[in-house]
XYZ file of C-alpha atoms in Angstrom:
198
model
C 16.529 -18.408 23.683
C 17.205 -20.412 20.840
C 19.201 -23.295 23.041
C 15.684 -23.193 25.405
C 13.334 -23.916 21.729
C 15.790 -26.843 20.974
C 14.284 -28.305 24.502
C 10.386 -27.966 23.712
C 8.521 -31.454 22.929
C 7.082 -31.591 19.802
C 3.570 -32.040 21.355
C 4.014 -28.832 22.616
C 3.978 -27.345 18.928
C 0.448 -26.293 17.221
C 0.590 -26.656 13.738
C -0.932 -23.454 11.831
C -1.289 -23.339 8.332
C -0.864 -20.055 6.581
C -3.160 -19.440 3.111
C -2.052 -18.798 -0.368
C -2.703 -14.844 0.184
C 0.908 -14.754 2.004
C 2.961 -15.961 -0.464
C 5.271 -17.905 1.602
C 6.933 -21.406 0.770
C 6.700 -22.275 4.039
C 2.765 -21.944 5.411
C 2.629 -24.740 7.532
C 4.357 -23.368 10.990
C 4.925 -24.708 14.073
C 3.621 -22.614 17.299
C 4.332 -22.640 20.607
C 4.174 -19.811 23.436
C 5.230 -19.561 26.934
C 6.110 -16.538 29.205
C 9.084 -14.900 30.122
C 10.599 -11.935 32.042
C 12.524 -9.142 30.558
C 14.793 -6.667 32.312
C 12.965 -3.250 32.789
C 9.634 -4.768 32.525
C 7.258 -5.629 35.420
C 5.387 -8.906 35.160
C 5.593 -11.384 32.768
C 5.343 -11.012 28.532
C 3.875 -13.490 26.378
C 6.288 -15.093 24.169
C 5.368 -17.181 20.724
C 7.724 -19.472 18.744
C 6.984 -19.640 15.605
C 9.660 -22.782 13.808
C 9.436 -24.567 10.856
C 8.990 -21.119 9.170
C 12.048 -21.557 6.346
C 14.396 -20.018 8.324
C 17.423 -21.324 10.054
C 15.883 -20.223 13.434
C 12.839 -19.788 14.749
C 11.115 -16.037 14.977
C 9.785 -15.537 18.452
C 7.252 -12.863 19.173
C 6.859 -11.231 22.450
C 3.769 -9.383 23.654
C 1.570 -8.788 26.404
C -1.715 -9.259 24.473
C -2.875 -12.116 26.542
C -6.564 -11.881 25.151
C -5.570 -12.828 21.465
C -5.895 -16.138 20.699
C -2.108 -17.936 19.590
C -3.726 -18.005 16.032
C -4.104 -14.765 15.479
C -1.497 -13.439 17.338
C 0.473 -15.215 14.521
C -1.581 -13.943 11.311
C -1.446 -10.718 12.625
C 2.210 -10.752 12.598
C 1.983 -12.745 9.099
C 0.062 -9.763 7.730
C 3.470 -7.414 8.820
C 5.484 -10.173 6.090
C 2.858 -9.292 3.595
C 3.757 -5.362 3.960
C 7.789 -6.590 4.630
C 6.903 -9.209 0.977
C 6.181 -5.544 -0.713
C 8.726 -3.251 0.251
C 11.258 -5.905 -0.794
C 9.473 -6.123 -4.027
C 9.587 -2.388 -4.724
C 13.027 -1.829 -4.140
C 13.946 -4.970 -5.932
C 11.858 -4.473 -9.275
C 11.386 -1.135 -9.065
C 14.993 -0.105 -7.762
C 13.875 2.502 -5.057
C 16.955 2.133 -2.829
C 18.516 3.851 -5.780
C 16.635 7.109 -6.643
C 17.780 9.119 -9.248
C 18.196 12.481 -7.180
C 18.907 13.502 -3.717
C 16.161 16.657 -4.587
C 12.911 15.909 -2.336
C 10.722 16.909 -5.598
C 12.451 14.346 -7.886
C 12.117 11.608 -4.846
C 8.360 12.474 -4.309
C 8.108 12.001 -7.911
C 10.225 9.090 -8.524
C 8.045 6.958 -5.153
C 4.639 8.140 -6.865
C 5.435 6.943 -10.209
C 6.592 3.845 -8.584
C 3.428 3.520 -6.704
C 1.620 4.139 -9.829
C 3.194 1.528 -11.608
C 2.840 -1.547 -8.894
C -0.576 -0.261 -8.390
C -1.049 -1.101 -12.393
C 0.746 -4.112 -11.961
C -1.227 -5.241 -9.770
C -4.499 -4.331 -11.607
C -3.390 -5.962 -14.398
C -2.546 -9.187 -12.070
C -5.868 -9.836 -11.313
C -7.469 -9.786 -14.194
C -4.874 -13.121 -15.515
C -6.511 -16.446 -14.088
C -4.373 -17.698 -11.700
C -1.637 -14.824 -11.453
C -4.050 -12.705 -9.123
C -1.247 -12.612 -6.143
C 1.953 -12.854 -8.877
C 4.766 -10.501 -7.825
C 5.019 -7.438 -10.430
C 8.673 -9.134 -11.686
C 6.613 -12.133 -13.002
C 3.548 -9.917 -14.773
C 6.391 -8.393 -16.019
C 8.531 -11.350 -17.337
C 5.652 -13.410 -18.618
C 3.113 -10.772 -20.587
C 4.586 -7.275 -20.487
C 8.455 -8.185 -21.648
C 7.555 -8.562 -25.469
C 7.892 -6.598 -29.325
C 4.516 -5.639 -30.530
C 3.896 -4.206 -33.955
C 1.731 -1.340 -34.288
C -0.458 -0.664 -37.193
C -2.193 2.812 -37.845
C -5.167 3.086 -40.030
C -9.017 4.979 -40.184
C -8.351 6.534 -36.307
C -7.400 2.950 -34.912
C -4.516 1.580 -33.853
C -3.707 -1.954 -33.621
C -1.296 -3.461 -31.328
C 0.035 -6.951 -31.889
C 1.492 -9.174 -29.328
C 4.402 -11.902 -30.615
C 3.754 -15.196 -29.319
C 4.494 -16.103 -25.998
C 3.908 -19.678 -23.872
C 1.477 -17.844 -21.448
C 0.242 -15.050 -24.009
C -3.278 -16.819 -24.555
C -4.283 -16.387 -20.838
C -5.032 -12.612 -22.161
C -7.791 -14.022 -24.146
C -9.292 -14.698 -21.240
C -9.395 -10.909 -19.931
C -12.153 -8.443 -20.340
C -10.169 -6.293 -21.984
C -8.222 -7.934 -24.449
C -11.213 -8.160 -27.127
C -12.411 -4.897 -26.547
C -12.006 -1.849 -28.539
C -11.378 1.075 -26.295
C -11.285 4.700 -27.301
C -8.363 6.783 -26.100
C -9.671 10.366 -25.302
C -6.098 12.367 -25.043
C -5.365 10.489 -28.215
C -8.063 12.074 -30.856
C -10.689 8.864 -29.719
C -8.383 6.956 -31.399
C -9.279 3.255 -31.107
C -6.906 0.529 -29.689
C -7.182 -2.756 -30.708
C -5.110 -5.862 -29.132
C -3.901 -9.032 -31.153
C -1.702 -11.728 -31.285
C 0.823 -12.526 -34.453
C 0.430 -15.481 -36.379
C 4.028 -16.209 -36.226
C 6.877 -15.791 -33.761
């Protein structure tokens, strides 16, 4: 399969262009299709080549969906890297090939608090300018990875930040001025600020 792409004329190739939303490096692919028979199978498939994808071969994709347009035969499968982009994210970051327990209860547990937290994660992500689609390792490198200092006083607590280069794009979030009350926590009030030194 491979030897018969290295054959195909480059005008044979439609160029697609993938948007920001999928993360990738590479977002402007190469398409082409053609159809082929496979053993077991009566009639012919529909078979897309998908190159110039960052990879050191091309990813073909073989269905019988000959209504779909090439296009979106190719974002639909570009949608399956989104959900592919996560998984690897969660057992990167949040280390869930390596469970703590081989008891179902502790599992369930560990996978919802891990849910939990990327959901957060990614709450928090799109309330920064410009780190909307930032993987949680990032969120986690640039803003969360920090000392604080916490001051009690009169039912509030204040929680201040040490200086870091992208610590200002806070400002910028709704919450980050705000005074909320915590209700498990006596109404205690949290306030957020940043040190004046480092």
């Amino acid at each position: 399969m491979i030897e018969e792409v290295k054959h195909i004329e480059r005008k044979e190739y439609k160029e697609l262009r993938l948007s920001k939303k999928y993360r990738r490096k590479y977002r402007n692919l190469l398409v082409a299709e053609s159809k082929v028979e496979l053993k077991g199978y009566e009639g012919q498939l529909r078979q897309i080549i998908i190159t110039n994808n960052g990879r050191e071969h091309p990813a073909f994709l073989i269905t019988n969906d000959y209504e779909i347009s090439l296009e979106n035969a190719v974002l639909k499968y570009a949608r399956r890297w989104l959900v592919e982009q996560a998984i690897s994210e969660q057992i990167d970051f949040y280390h869930l090939n390596r469970l703590n327990s081989s008891i179902v209860v502790k599992v369930d547990f560990d996978l919802t608090i891990s849910i939990l937290a990327d959901t957060l994660y990614k709450l928090f992500a799109l309330g920064i300018p410009g780190y909307e689609n930032s993987k949680a390792e990032t969120i986690y490198r640039l803003f969360i990875k920090n000392y604080a200092h916490f001051t009690l006083s009169d039912k509030k607590i204040i929680i201040s930040l040490n200086k870091k280069v992208h610590l200002p794009l806070l400002y910028e979030t709704d919450w980050f001025d705000k005074t909320i009350r915590i209700p498990w926590l006596d109404n205690y009030k949290i306030e957020f600020a940043i040190n004046s030194s480092l």
